[in-house]
Structure formats: C-alpha cells, structure tokens
mmCIF file of C-alpha atoms in Angstrom:
data_model
loop_
_atom_site.group_PDB
_atom_site.id
_atom_site.type_symbol
_atom_site.label_atom_id
_atom_site.label_comp_id
_atom_site.label_asym_id
_atom_site.label_seq_id
_atom_site.Cartn_x
_atom_site.Cartn_y
_atom_site.Cartn_z
ATOM 1 C CA MET I 864 94.823 63.715 151.210
ATOM 2 C CA ALA I 865 94.347 67.347 150.182
ATOM 3 C CA ARG I 866 96.536 66.819 147.134
ATOM 4 C CA SER I 867 94.544 63.767 146.064
ATOM 5 C CA LEU I 868 91.268 65.694 146.444
ATOM 6 C CA TYR I 869 92.718 68.586 144.441
ATOM 7 C CA ASP I 870 93.851 66.300 141.619
ATOM 8 C CA TRP I 871 90.483 64.551 141.546
ATOM 9 C CA LEU I 872 88.526 67.819 141.484
ATOM 10 C CA TRP I 873 90.485 69.322 138.598
ATOM 11 C CA GLN I 874 90.430 66.361 136.271
ATOM 12 C CA HIS I 875 90.086 67.689 132.758
ATOM 13 C CA GLU I 876 87.248 65.226 132.111
ATOM 14 C CA PHE I 877 85.062 67.244 134.498
ATOM 15 C CA TRP I 878 85.785 70.676 133.089
ATOM 16 C CA LEU I 879 86.773 70.294 129.440
ATOM 17 C CA PRO I 880 85.213 68.591 126.393
ATOM 18 C CA PRO I 881 86.543 65.227 125.223
ATOM 19 C CA GLY I 882 89.931 65.501 123.522
ATOM 20 C CA ILE I 883 90.928 68.695 125.378
ATOM 21 C CA THR I 884 93.303 68.694 128.370
ATOM 22 C CA TRP I 885 94.753 71.389 130.618
ATOM 23 C CA GLU I 886 97.933 71.327 128.501
ATOM 24 C CA ASP I 887 95.877 72.660 125.608
ATOM 25 C CA MET I 888 94.885 75.651 127.772
ATOM 26 C CA GLN I 889 98.415 76.982 128.289
ATOM 27 C CA GLU I 890 98.656 80.777 128.365
ATOM 28 C CA SER I 891 101.044 83.079 126.525
ATOM 29 C CA GLU I 892 101.848 86.775 126.697
ATOM 30 C CA ASP I 893 98.904 87.665 124.472
ATOM 31 C CA VAL I 894 96.464 84.898 125.388
ATOM 32 C CA HIS I 895 94.936 84.510 128.857
ATOM 33 C CA TYR I 896 92.332 81.992 130.004
ATOM 34 C CA PRO I 897 90.108 82.053 133.116
ATOM 35 C CA LYS I 898 91.777 80.725 136.250
ATOM 36 C CA PRO I 899 89.778 79.417 139.250
ATOM 37 C CA ARG I 900 91.929 81.429 141.653
ATOM 38 C CA ASP I 901 90.612 84.612 140.021
ATOM 39 C CA LEU I 902 87.259 83.964 141.700
ATOM 40 C CA LEU I 903 88.797 84.623 145.118
ATOM 41 C CA LEU I 904 88.918 88.310 144.194
ATOM 42 C CA SER I 905 85.113 88.402 144.309
ATOM 43 C CA ILE I 906 85.107 88.016 148.124
ATOM 44 C CA PRO I 907 86.979 91.267 148.958
ATOM 45 C CA PHE I 908 85.098 93.004 146.146
ATOM 46 C CA ALA I 909 81.824 91.826 147.728
ATOM 47 C CA LEU I 910 82.857 93.285 151.089
ATOM 48 C CA ILE I 911 83.665 96.556 149.342
ATOM 49 C CA LEU I 912 80.190 96.537 147.798
ATOM 50 C CA VAL I 913 78.658 96.007 151.251
ATOM 51 C CA VAL I 914 80.547 99.069 152.539
ATOM 52 C CA ILE I 915 79.482 101.099 149.493
ATOM 53 C CA ARG I 916 75.899 100.006 150.029
ATOM 54 C CA CYS I 917 75.886 101.084 153.686
ATOM 55 C CA ALA I 918 77.317 104.480 152.727
ATOM 56 C CA PHE I 919 74.840 104.832 149.846
ATOM 57 C CA GLU I 920 71.813 104.016 151.973
ATOM 58 C CA ARG I 921 72.886 106.330 154.781
ATOM 59 C CA ALA I 922 74.062 109.300 152.713
ATOM 60 C CA ILE I 923 71.736 109.161 149.697
ATOM 61 C CA ALA I 924 68.788 106.770 150.002
ATOM 62 C CA GLN I 925 67.714 107.677 153.543
ATOM 63 C CA PRO I 926 67.644 111.476 152.980
ATOM 64 C CA LEU I 927 65.931 110.859 149.634
ATOM 65 C CA SER I 928 63.186 108.841 151.310
ATOM 66 C CA THR I 929 62.523 111.736 153.694
ATOM 67 C CA LYS I 930 62.339 114.281 150.873
ATOM 68 C CA LEU I 931 59.992 112.082 148.849
ATOM 69 C CA GLY I 932 57.616 111.690 151.790
ATOM 70 C CA VAL I 933 58.249 108.062 152.691
ATOM 71 C CA ARG I 934 57.026 107.829 156.276
ATOM 72 C CA ASP I 935 57.429 104.904 158.633
ATOM 73 C CA LYS I 936 54.265 103.739 160.329
ATOM 74 C CA GLN I 937 54.325 104.039 164.100
ATOM 75 C CA LYS I 938 54.232 100.551 165.563
ATOM 76 C CA PRO I 939 53.033 99.899 169.117
ATOM 77 C CA LYS I 940 55.724 98.257 171.227
ATOM 78 C CA ALA I 941 55.097 95.002 173.018
ATOM 79 C CA GLN I 942 55.227 95.214 176.801
ATOM 80 C CA PRO I 943 58.370 93.608 178.295
ATOM 81 C CA ASN I 944 57.663 90.021 179.263
ATOM 82 C CA PRO I 945 60.611 87.652 179.829
ATOM 83 C CA VAL I 946 58.546 84.465 179.444
ATOM 84 C CA LEU I 947 56.925 85.474 176.172
ATOM 85 C CA GLU I 948 60.155 86.964 174.850
ATOM 86 C CA ALA I 949 62.071 83.752 175.538
ATOM 87 C CA PHE I 950 59.396 81.697 173.788
ATOM 88 C CA TYR I 951 59.397 84.114 170.846
ATOM 89 C CA ARG I 952 63.165 83.927 170.350
ATOM 90 C CA MET I 953 63.795 80.265 171.141
ATOM 91 C CA ARG I 954 60.663 78.404 170.112
ATOM 92 C CA CYS I 955 58.202 80.036 167.753
ATOM 93 C CA LYS I 956 57.040 83.472 166.606
ATOM 94 C CA ASN I 957 53.470 82.381 165.890
ATOM 95 C CA PRO I 958 52.349 79.918 168.607
ATOM 96 C CA GLU I 959 49.401 77.570 168.226
ATOM 97 C CA GLU I 960 46.250 77.770 170.337
ATOM 98 C CA GLY I 961 47.474 75.197 172.853
ATOM 99 C CA GLU I 962 50.766 77.034 173.295
ATOM 100 C CA LEU I 963 48.903 80.319 173.785
ATOM 101 C CA ILE I 964 46.820 78.787 176.562
ATOM 102 C CA SER I 965 49.923 77.387 178.267
ATOM 103 C CA LEU I 966 51.713 80.739 178.030
ATOM 104 C CA SER I 967 48.685 82.599 179.371
ATOM 105 C CA LYS I 968 48.720 80.381 182.476
ATOM 106 C CA GLN I 969 52.462 80.918 182.985
ATOM 107 C CA CYS I 970 52.135 84.701 182.696
ATOM 108 C CA ASP I 971 48.737 84.940 184.427
ATOM 109 C CA LEU I 972 47.361 86.831 181.427
ATOM 110 C CA PRO I 973 44.243 86.342 179.278
ATOM 111 C CA VAL I 974 44.839 84.338 176.103
ATOM 112 C CA ARG I 975 43.730 87.325 174.019
ATOM 113 C CA LYS I 976 46.439 89.523 175.534
ATOM 114 C CA VAL I 977 49.094 86.881 174.900
ATOM 115 C CA GLU I 978 47.952 86.584 171.294
ATOM 116 C CA ARG I 979 48.026 90.362 170.931
ATOM 117 C CA TRP I 980 51.543 90.487 172.438
ATOM 118 C CA PHE I 981 52.877 88.047 169.829
ATOM 119 C CA ARG I 982 51.199 89.970 167.040
ATOM 120 C CA CYS I 983 52.722 93.212 168.257
ATOM 121 C CA ARG I 984 56.122 91.576 168.688
ATOM 122 C CA ARG I 985 56.084 90.208 165.132
ATOM 123 C CA ASN I 986 55.224 93.648 163.796
ATOM 124 C CA MET I 987 58.185 95.121 165.672
ATOM 125 C CA ASP I 988 60.520 92.793 163.747
ATOM 126 C CA ARG I 989 59.067 93.652 160.369
ATOM 127 C CA PRO I 990 61.194 96.066 158.315
ATOM 128 C CA SER I 991 60.178 99.691 158.143
ATOM 129 C CA LEU I 992 59.078 101.385 154.928
ATOM 130 C CA SER I 993 62.228 103.495 154.799
ATOM 131 C CA LYS I 994 64.389 100.343 155.060
ATOM 132 C CA LYS I 995 62.546 98.799 152.116
ATOM 133 C CA PHE I 996 62.937 102.043 150.186
ATOM 134 C CA CYS I 997 66.697 102.193 150.809
ATOM 135 C CA GLU I 998 67.185 98.558 149.801
ATOM 136 C CA ALA I 999 65.198 99.066 146.582
ATOM 137 C CA CYS I 1000 67.217 102.211 145.757
ATOM 138 C CA TRP I 1001 70.508 100.348 146.153
ATOM 139 C CA ARG I 1002 69.426 97.413 144.002
ATOM 140 C CA PHE I 1003 67.979 99.718 141.354
ATOM 141 C CA THR I 1004 71.257 101.640 141.199
ATOM 142 C CA PHE I 1005 73.291 98.460 140.856
ATOM 143 C CA TYR I 1006 71.024 96.813 138.252
ATOM 144 C CA ILE I 1007 71.069 99.939 136.096
ATOM 145 C CA ILE I 1008 74.874 100.108 136.256
ATOM 146 C CA SER I 1009 75.249 96.363 135.679
ATOM 147 C CA PHE I 1010 72.783 96.205 132.792
ATOM 148 C CA PHE I 1011 74.338 99.049 130.837
ATOM 149 C CA THR I 1012 77.817 97.747 131.653
ATOM 150 C CA GLY I 1013 76.793 94.419 130.139
ATOM 151 C CA LEU I 1014 75.404 96.078 127.022
ATOM 152 C CA THR I 1015 78.562 98.139 126.628
ATOM 153 C CA VAL I 1016 80.778 95.086 127.016
ATOM 154 C CA LEU I 1017 78.734 92.857 124.685
ATOM 155 C CA TYR I 1018 77.623 95.337 122.050
ATOM 156 C CA ASP I 1019 80.519 94.573 119.702
ATOM 157 C CA LYS I 1020 80.751 90.877 120.563
ATOM 158 C CA PRO I 1021 79.601 88.478 117.811
ATOM 159 C CA TRP I 1022 77.835 86.034 120.162
ATOM 160 C CA LEU I 1023 75.336 88.689 121.220
ATOM 161 C CA TRP I 1024 73.916 88.672 117.691
ATOM 162 C CA ASP I 1025 74.741 85.132 116.558
ATOM 163 C CA HIS I 1026 74.372 82.659 119.424
ATOM 164 C CA ARG I 1027 76.342 79.923 117.667
ATOM 165 C CA GLU I 1028 79.404 82.120 118.164
ATOM 166 C CA CYS I 1029 79.275 81.181 121.860
ATOM 167 C CA TRP I 1030 80.938 77.888 120.902
ATOM 168 C CA THR I 1031 83.347 78.930 118.160
ATOM 169 C CA GLY I 1032 86.790 77.726 119.278
ATOM 170 C CA TYR I 1033 85.491 76.513 122.644
ATOM 171 C CA PRO I 1034 87.086 76.013 125.137
ATOM 172 C CA GLN I 1035 90.150 77.840 123.806
ATOM 173 C CA GLN I 1036 88.496 81.249 123.938
ATOM 174 C CA PRO I 1037 90.803 83.953 125.370
ATOM 175 C CA LEU I 1038 89.536 85.952 128.327
ATOM 176 C CA GLN I 1039 89.183 89.649 127.546
ATOM 177 C CA PRO I 1040 89.720 92.174 130.382
ATOM 178 C CA SER I 1041 86.262 93.706 129.907
ATOM 179 C CA LEU I 1042 84.616 90.283 130.333
ATOM 180 C CA PHE I 1043 86.737 89.574 133.411
ATOM 181 C CA TRP I 1044 85.639 92.768 135.181
ATOM 182 C CA TYR I 1045 82.019 92.267 134.151
ATOM 183 C CA TYR I 1046 82.123 88.798 135.711
ATOM 184 C CA MET I 1047 83.737 90.130 138.879
ATOM 185 C CA LEU I 1048 81.078 92.848 139.173
ATOM 186 C CA GLU I 1049 78.191 90.384 138.958
ATOM 187 C CA LEU I 1050 79.735 87.681 141.136
ATOM 188 C CA SER I 1051 80.745 90.186 143.814
ATOM 189 C CA PHE I 1052 77.223 91.603 143.915
ATOM 190 C CA TYR I 1053 75.618 88.202 144.502
ATOM 191 C CA TRP I 1054 78.180 87.385 147.191
ATOM 192 C CA SER I 1055 77.297 90.697 148.849
ATOM 193 C CA LEU I 1056 73.612 89.704 148.781
ATOM 194 C CA VAL I 1057 74.535 86.476 150.565
ATOM 195 C CA PHE I 1058 76.507 88.410 153.203
ATOM 196 C CA THR I 1059 73.595 90.791 153.877
ATOM 197 C CA LEU I 1060 70.864 88.140 153.626
ATOM 198 C CA PRO I 1061 70.220 88.020 157.418
ATOM 199 C CA PHE I 1062 69.742 91.806 157.492
ATOM 200 C CA ASP I 1063 67.796 92.365 154.268
ATOM 201 C CA VAL I 1064 64.021 92.516 153.974
ATOM 202 C CA LYS I 1065 62.682 88.968 154.242
ATOM 203 C CA ARG I 1066 59.851 88.188 151.855
ATOM 204 C CA LYS I 1067 57.595 85.177 151.483
ATOM 205 C CA ASP I 1068 59.861 83.679 148.806
ATOM 206 C CA PHE I 1069 62.892 83.846 151.115
ATOM 207 C CA LYS I 1070 63.795 80.183 150.538
ATOM 208 C CA GLU I 1071 63.490 80.577 146.781
ATOM 209 C CA GLN I 1072 65.777 83.612 146.990
ATOM 210 C CA ILE I 1073 68.422 81.541 148.774
ATOM 211 C CA VAL I 1074 68.206 78.872 146.065
ATOM 212 C CA HIS I 1075 68.414 81.579 143.418
ATOM 213 C CA HIS I 1076 71.534 83.182 144.934
ATOM 214 C CA ALA I 1077 73.232 79.806 145.396
ATOM 215 C CA ALA I 1078 72.438 78.665 141.850
ATOM 216 C CA THR I 1079 73.598 82.015 140.448
ATOM 217 C CA ILE I 1080 76.917 81.940 142.314
ATOM 218 C CA PHE I 1081 77.537 78.312 141.321
ATOM 219 C CA LEU I 1082 76.579 79.081 137.737
ATOM 220 C CA ILE I 1083 78.804 82.158 137.461
ATOM 221 C CA SER I 1084 81.729 80.379 139.162
ATOM 222 C CA PHE I 1085 81.474 77.183 137.160
ATOM 223 C CA SER I 1086 80.950 79.017 133.859
ATOM 224 C CA TYR I 1087 84.092 81.017 134.596
ATOM 225 C CA CYS I 1088 86.221 77.976 135.480
ATOM 226 C CA ALA I 1089 84.981 75.973 132.489
ATOM 227 C CA ASN I 1090 85.304 79.043 130.224
ATOM 228 C CA TYR I 1091 81.570 79.307 129.567
ATOM 229 C CA ILE I 1092 82.170 83.055 129.621
ATOM 230 C CA ARG I 1093 80.155 83.879 126.528
ATOM 231 C CA ILE I 1094 77.005 82.060 127.572
ATOM 232 C CA GLY I 1095 77.419 83.409 131.107
ATOM 233 C CA THR I 1096 77.413 87.023 129.922
ATOM 234 C CA LEU I 1097 74.141 86.424 128.061
ATOM 235 C CA VAL I 1098 72.540 84.989 131.211
ATOM 236 C CA MET I 1099 73.571 88.012 133.301
ATOM 237 C CA VAL I 1100 72.325 90.615 130.802
ATOM 238 C CA ILE I 1101 68.968 88.869 130.411
ATOM 239 C CA HIS I 1102 68.445 88.765 134.181
ATOM 240 C CA ASP I 1103 69.389 92.404 134.733
ATOM 241 C CA ALA I 1104 66.944 93.636 132.066
ATOM 242 C CA SER I 1105 63.779 92.959 134.068
ATOM 243 C CA ASP I 1106 65.332 93.795 137.450
ATOM 244 C CA CYS I 1107 65.847 97.361 136.220
ATOM 245 C CA PHE I 1108 62.046 97.775 136.229
ATOM 246 C CA LEU I 1109 61.249 95.773 139.371
ATOM 247 C CA GLU I 1110 63.080 97.988 141.844
ATOM 248 C CA PRO I 1111 61.626 101.359 140.687
ATOM 249 C CA THR I 1112 58.182 99.745 140.859
ATOM 250 C CA LYS I 1113 58.827 99.059 144.542
ATOM 251 C CA ILE I 1114 60.182 102.576 145.070
ATOM 252 C CA PHE I 1115 57.055 104.275 143.669
ATOM 253 C CA ASN I 1116 54.885 101.866 145.641
ATOM 254 C CA TYR I 1117 56.571 102.976 148.872
ATOM 255 C CA MET I 1118 56.085 106.607 147.779
ATOM 256 C CA LYS I 1119 52.333 105.956 147.256
ATOM 257 C CA TRP I 1120 52.519 107.032 143.602
ATOM 258 C CA LYS I 1121 49.844 104.563 142.592
ATOM 259 C CA LYS I 1122 49.486 105.280 138.875
ATOM 260 C CA THR I 1123 53.236 105.384 138.256
ATOM 261 C CA CYS I 1124 53.674 102.201 140.247
ATOM 262 C CA ASP I 1125 50.939 100.409 138.292
ATOM 263 C CA SER I 1126 52.395 101.515 134.949
ATOM 264 C CA LEU I 1127 55.892 100.379 135.868
ATOM 265 C CA PHE I 1128 54.543 97.097 137.163
ATOM 266 C CA MET I 1129 52.897 96.350 133.824
ATOM 267 C CA ILE I 1130 56.143 97.203 132.000
ATOM 268 C CA PHE I 1131 58.113 95.028 134.402
ATOM 269 C CA SER I 1132 55.677 92.142 133.944
ATOM 270 C CA ALA I 1133 55.993 92.292 130.163
ATOM 271 C CA VAL I 1134 59.799 92.507 130.254
ATOM 272 C CA PHE I 1135 60.072 89.725 132.836
ATOM 273 C CA LEU I 1136 57.769 87.293 131.050
ATOM 274 C CA ILE I 1137 59.358 87.918 127.655
ATOM 275 C CA SER I 1138 62.970 87.836 128.864
ATOM 276 C CA ARG I 1139 62.643 84.899 131.280
ATOM 277 C CA LEU I 1140 60.089 82.702 129.473
ATOM 278 C CA VAL I 1141 60.956 83.432 125.825
ATOM 279 C CA ILE I 1142 64.409 84.946 125.347
ATOM 280 C CA TYR I 1143 66.148 82.978 128.110
ATOM 281 C CA PRO I 1144 64.965 79.505 126.985
ATOM 282 C CA TYR I 1145 65.888 80.166 123.339
ATOM 283 C CA THR I 1146 69.065 82.211 123.788
ATOM 284 C CA VAL I 1147 70.489 80.206 126.695
ATOM 285 C CA LEU I 1148 68.818 76.830 127.270
ATOM 286 C CA TYR I 1149 68.437 75.841 123.618
ATOM 287 C CA ASN I 1150 71.854 77.283 122.900
ATOM 288 C CA THR I 1151 73.690 75.297 125.580
ATOM 289 C CA TYR I 1152 71.705 72.117 125.031
ATOM 290 C CA TYR I 1153 71.647 71.943 121.235
ATOM 291 C CA TYR I 1154 74.123 74.328 119.560
ATOM 292 C CA SER I 1155 76.986 73.302 121.852
ATOM 293 C CA MET I 1156 76.761 69.673 120.657
ATOM 294 C CA GLU I 1157 77.617 70.855 117.137
ATOM 295 C CA ILE I 1158 81.127 71.594 118.470
ATOM 296 C CA PHE I 1159 81.768 68.884 121.105
ATOM 297 C CA GLN I 1160 80.258 65.767 122.652
ATOM 298 C CA PRO I 1161 78.474 66.005 126.036
ATOM 299 C CA PHE I 1162 80.647 65.766 129.157
ATOM 300 C CA PHE I 1163 80.240 66.404 132.886
ATOM 301 C CA GLY I 1164 80.475 70.194 132.545
ATOM 302 C CA TYR I 1165 77.807 70.119 129.838
ATOM 303 C CA TYR I 1166 75.314 68.312 132.085
ATOM 304 C CA PHE I 1167 76.197 70.351 135.176
ATOM 305 C CA VAL I 1168 75.805 73.770 133.580
ATOM 306 C CA ASN I 1169 72.520 72.742 131.941
ATOM 307 C CA THR I 1170 71.227 71.536 135.315
ATOM 308 C CA LEU I 1171 71.967 74.912 136.906
ATOM 309 C CA LEU I 1172 70.350 76.740 134.005
ATOM 310 C CA ILE I 1173 67.216 74.596 134.325
ATOM 311 C CA ILE I 1174 67.049 75.356 138.077
ATOM 312 C CA LEU I 1175 67.034 79.047 137.217
ATOM 313 C CA GLN I 1176 64.297 78.450 134.671
ATOM 314 C CA LEU I 1177 62.144 76.653 137.254
ATOM 315 C CA LEU I 1178 62.494 79.683 139.512
ATOM 316 C CA HIS I 1179 61.505 81.885 136.570
ATOM 317 C CA VAL I 1180 58.324 79.824 136.175
ATOM 318 C CA PHE I 1181 57.572 80.129 139.907
ATOM 319 C CA TRP I 1182 57.904 83.919 139.888
ATOM 320 C CA SER I 1183 56.058 84.180 136.577
ATOM 321 C CA CYS I 1184 53.031 82.482 138.146
ATOM 322 C CA LEU I 1185 53.002 85.090 140.921
ATOM 323 C CA ILE I 1186 53.332 87.926 138.408
ATOM 324 C CA ILE I 1187 50.592 86.579 136.131
ATOM 325 C CA HIS I 1188 48.278 86.271 139.136
ATOM 326 C CA MET I 1189 48.984 89.891 140.082
ATOM 327 C CA VAL I 1190 48.402 91.058 136.490
ATOM 328 C CA TYR I 1191 45.109 89.153 136.435
ATOM 329 C CA LYS I 1192 44.016 90.896 139.641
ATOM 330 C CA PHE I 1193 45.115 94.234 138.180
ATOM 331 C CA ILE I 1194 42.996 93.732 135.060
ATOM 332 C CA LEU I 1195 39.936 92.747 137.099
ATOM 333 C CA GLN I 1196 40.230 95.348 139.864
ATOM 334 C CA GLY I 1197 41.970 98.179 137.995
ATOM 335 C CA THR I 1198 44.658 98.508 140.650
ATOM 336 C CA MET I 1199 47.748 96.533 141.508
ATOM 337 C CA GLU I 1200 47.482 94.043 144.327
ATOM 338 C CA LYS I 1201 50.075 94.221 147.068
ATOM 339 C CA ASP I 1202 53.267 92.357 146.352
ATOM 340 C CA MET I 1203 52.469 88.711 147.104
ATOM 341 C CA ARG I 1204 56.081 88.266 148.196
ATOM 342 C CA SER I 1205 55.819 90.950 150.865
ATOM 343 C CA ASP I 1206 55.218 90.245 154.522
ATOM 344 C CA THR I 1207 52.440 92.624 155.581
ATOM 345 C CA GLU I 1208 51.630 93.762 159.095
ATOM 346 C CA GLU I 1209 48.915 92.006 161.038
ATOM 347 C CA SER I 1210 47.821 94.776 163.363
ATOM 348 C CA ASP I 1211 45.050 96.627 161.547
ATOM 349 C CA LYS I 1212 42.416 94.014 160.806
ATOM 350 C CA ASP I 1213 43.221 91.857 163.781
ATOM 351 C CA GLU I 1214 43.096 94.763 166.207
ATOM 352 C CA GLU I 1215 39.725 95.872 164.798
ATOM 353 C CA ARG I 1216 38.429 92.334 165.208
ATOM 354 C CA ASP I 1217 39.660 92.288 168.801
ATOM 355 C CA LYS I 1218 37.946 95.604 169.534
ATOM 356 C CA ILE I 1219 34.645 94.346 168.134
ATOM 357 C CA ARG I 1220 34.916 91.221 170.263
ATOM 358 C CA GLU I 1221 35.690 93.315 173.342
ATOM 359 C CA LYS I 1222 32.702 95.592 172.653
ATOM 360 C CA GLU I 1223 30.418 92.617 172.207
ATOM 361 C CA LYS I 1224 31.737 91.093 175.413
ATOM 362 C CA ASN I 1225 31.304 94.375 177.298
ATOM 363 C CA GLY I 1226 27.793 94.733 175.937
ATOM 364 C CA ILE I 1227 26.818 91.299 177.199
ATOM 365 C CA THR I 1228 28.371 92.069 180.587
ATOM 366 C CA TYR I 1229 26.527 95.387 180.806
ATOM 367 C CA PHE I 1230 23.217 93.735 179.934
ATOM 368 C CA SER I 1231 23.877 91.075 182.566
ATOM 369 C CA ASN I 1232 24.596 93.758 185.190
ATOM 370 C CA VAL I 1233 21.440 95.619 184.285
ATOM 371 C CA THR I 1234 19.245 92.578 184.708
ATOM 372 C CA SER I 1235 20.903 91.558 187.959
ATOM 373 C CA ASN I 1236 20.458 95.015 189.513
ATOM 374 C CA GLY I 1237 16.680 94.800 189.189
ATOM 375 C CA TYR I 1238 16.093 97.288 186.397
ATOM 376 C CA ILE I 1239 13.947 94.678 184.665
ATOM 377 C CA GLN I 1240 11.940 92.346 186.822
ATOM 378 C CA ARG I 1241 10.207 89.129 185.903
ATOM 379 C CA ASN I 1242 6.732 90.291 186.887
ATOM 380 C CA GLY I 1243 7.021 93.245 184.540
ATOM 381 C CA SER I 1244 6.926 95.892 187.300
ATOM 382 C CA GLU I 1245 9.691 98.392 187.992
ATOM 383 C CA PRO I 1246 11.367 99.506 191.229
ATOM 384 C CA LEU I 1247 9.942 102.632 192.808
ATOM 385 C CA LYS I 1248 13.197 104.547 192.362
ATOM 386 C CA SER I 1249 13.170 104.166 188.627
ATOM 387 C CA ARG I 1250 9.396 104.081 187.929
ATOM 388 C CA ALA I 1251 8.456 106.628 185.257
ATOM 389 C CA HIS I 1252 5.463 107.571 183.126
ATOM 390 C CA LEU I 1253 5.066 109.358 179.828
ATOM 391 C CA VAL I 1254 4.015 112.994 179.749
ATOM 392 C CA ASN I 1255 3.500 114.332 176.210
ATOM 393 C CA GLY I 1256 5.737 111.624 174.875
ATOM 394 C CA HIS I 1257 8.617 112.266 177.306
ATOM 395 C CA VAL I 1258 9.871 110.179 180.176
ATOM 396 C CA LYS I 1259 9.332 111.816 183.575
ATOM 397 C CA GLU I 1260 10.363 110.575 186.977
ATOM 398 C CA ARG I 1261 7.728 110.537 189.685
#
C-alpha cells in the first residue's frame, strides 16, 4: 500500500515537463539535483531557529526594550471566578447579551460586572508591548539577514537580470550549494513560524497568516522538488524586501517615536505596493505563466505552482487594501492610524463609558433619595429643620 502510494506520488508526469523522466535527472560527481529528502533537514533547522529566537529575545531584545523605554501597560487582573473562567476557556471569550444574563444569575452578580470581568480577562490574554517589541526585533533581524543573503547569492546569477534565464535548460538545472542553503534558511524560518504560531502575537489577519505560511511552505517545497529553484529564489527576495521595512516600523511605533514611525511606514507602503503589485506579477507570475511555455508544454507542476503563486498574489491584494486605507487616513489626518491588524485593548473607552453610566445612575438614585426624604414637598413648603431665608444674598438657617 505504502509502496503503491509512493510510486503514484512520484510519477514523473506530476513533477517534470513532458518528455522528461527521472532517468534524465541522474546525478554525477559534478552535477547534483534537488532531492525531496533534503527538505527534511528544514525541520531540525527550524527547531534550531526557535532556540536561537528564544535566546535572542531574552538576551538582546528584552534588555533593549527596557533601555529604549518600552513600558508595558499595567493591566487590572480579573477577580477569580470559576464559573466565568470555565465559560471563558471552554465556550466563548466574548459572550452575547443572553449569555451574560445567564452567567450573572449563576454567579449572583450584576450583568455589568460580568461584562467588565470578561473585558478584563480578554485584556489579560493580550500580548504585552515588550512581547510585541521582541517579536518585531527578531523578525527584523532575520529579514535583514535573509534579504542580503538572497542578494549576495543572486547577484551574479543571470536569471536575476534576465527572467527568461529561469527556464534555460529546465528541469536539468544543477543545484548550487549557495542556492541550497538559501532555500534551507527560508524554509526553516517559515517552519519555525508555524511552530511558534500558538505563542506569537495574534493579529486580526491571523487566518490569512496561516494561509500565507502554508502556501509559502508548499510553494518552497514544491519548487525545490520540481527544481523551480530559480523562480523560487526570486519570490523569496521580493517578499523579504518589504518585510525589512515593516518590522522597524512596528519597533518605532512601540517606542512612541511617531515621526520616525510615520516616515518608515510610508517607505514600507511604497516598497510593498511596488514589489507585491508590480514587480511580483511581472517578474514571477508573468514569467511562470508565459515565458515557461516557450521551453515546455504545460503539465501538472506548471498548473500547481501557478495556483500557489496566485494565492500569494491574492493575499498581497488583501494586505495592499489595508495599507492603502492606512495611507489614505495618514494623508487626511497627518498621522498614521493604528495598525488595522492589531488587536487593541478594550479597557479605556469602555471603562469610561461604564463610569459615566454609574455616575448617571448614582445621580438618579441620589435625587430619588432627596425627594423621598422630604427635602422637596409637593405643596412647595419646606420642613422646619431645613427652612432657610436669604440675608444679603446668603442662605441662613433659622
């Protein structure tokens, strides 16, 4: 059974253009081709990156955040309540009005206090500013290293300057050691992001991030197995270019350096929109869809890799819409809006609203007590104890 599945999966019709078989991809002492088993090395490398990241954040990023004045906001802790805690963990973190009423009856608490407990509990789970700072520092460090590694590896490669060279001699294109290690670096990093996904800062586009990581890993893996190495290196360099500006923008935002943050955000927006909406479609999508057919006829690998590349492009369009909206707000207001992907705390405005409601309620109660105690009577007269008259404009008790 396993052998039959293996033979079916590695049919040359899936992976290689028409007229090419695995026998044509035989290696020699001087010529080496990508092997699927090489991808297994990315798993231990990813675990090593996770260890390096933990050490980096603890030894470098965390002390740096303290020196740069990144302070965590003190969050009020929710009072221990087994019923509410069980509902929060097992059912829902943001209950509806009917659920709030039911929980208030179970706990013998006012609905407003139950609502405030859930708000406070959600804020406790939100990542601290220093955690966001450390994560941004790690990603910035990696993207800088990866981007310049890619430029160093590809600078003397002909397909960086002439995109038709991506298909010269395909698929019999020998694997160079520098390209192998560049692939392992990128693939290991995205595997490490998958491993740390439950612990990283969760943003509003969390689902899109999962799709992005999955599509990237599939794309890198498939391009390696099918020897789409040259087009794969172009994809990775293009993606790293804008990420090098995104992470420092976050860092300066956490540091409250508003002008620097706004300037970097505008640079990031320009680089992102140009690289993802202009360079990527022409250099990658048009290249794989059109130029490749000058060398070979379409086959399964051709359709599969183009599908993955189009998924990435759809994600580019999604994020571009968010960025354009933020740039529009920046032009109108003169300051950058908060990251629309971020999950902000709920406490400030909601607590102020609660306080106003409580004051209004207390005011009505006080007025009701005053009227019921006889300070104002229907006939317009006053009790003898509180009767007063004006003397030279001042109130004086008799």
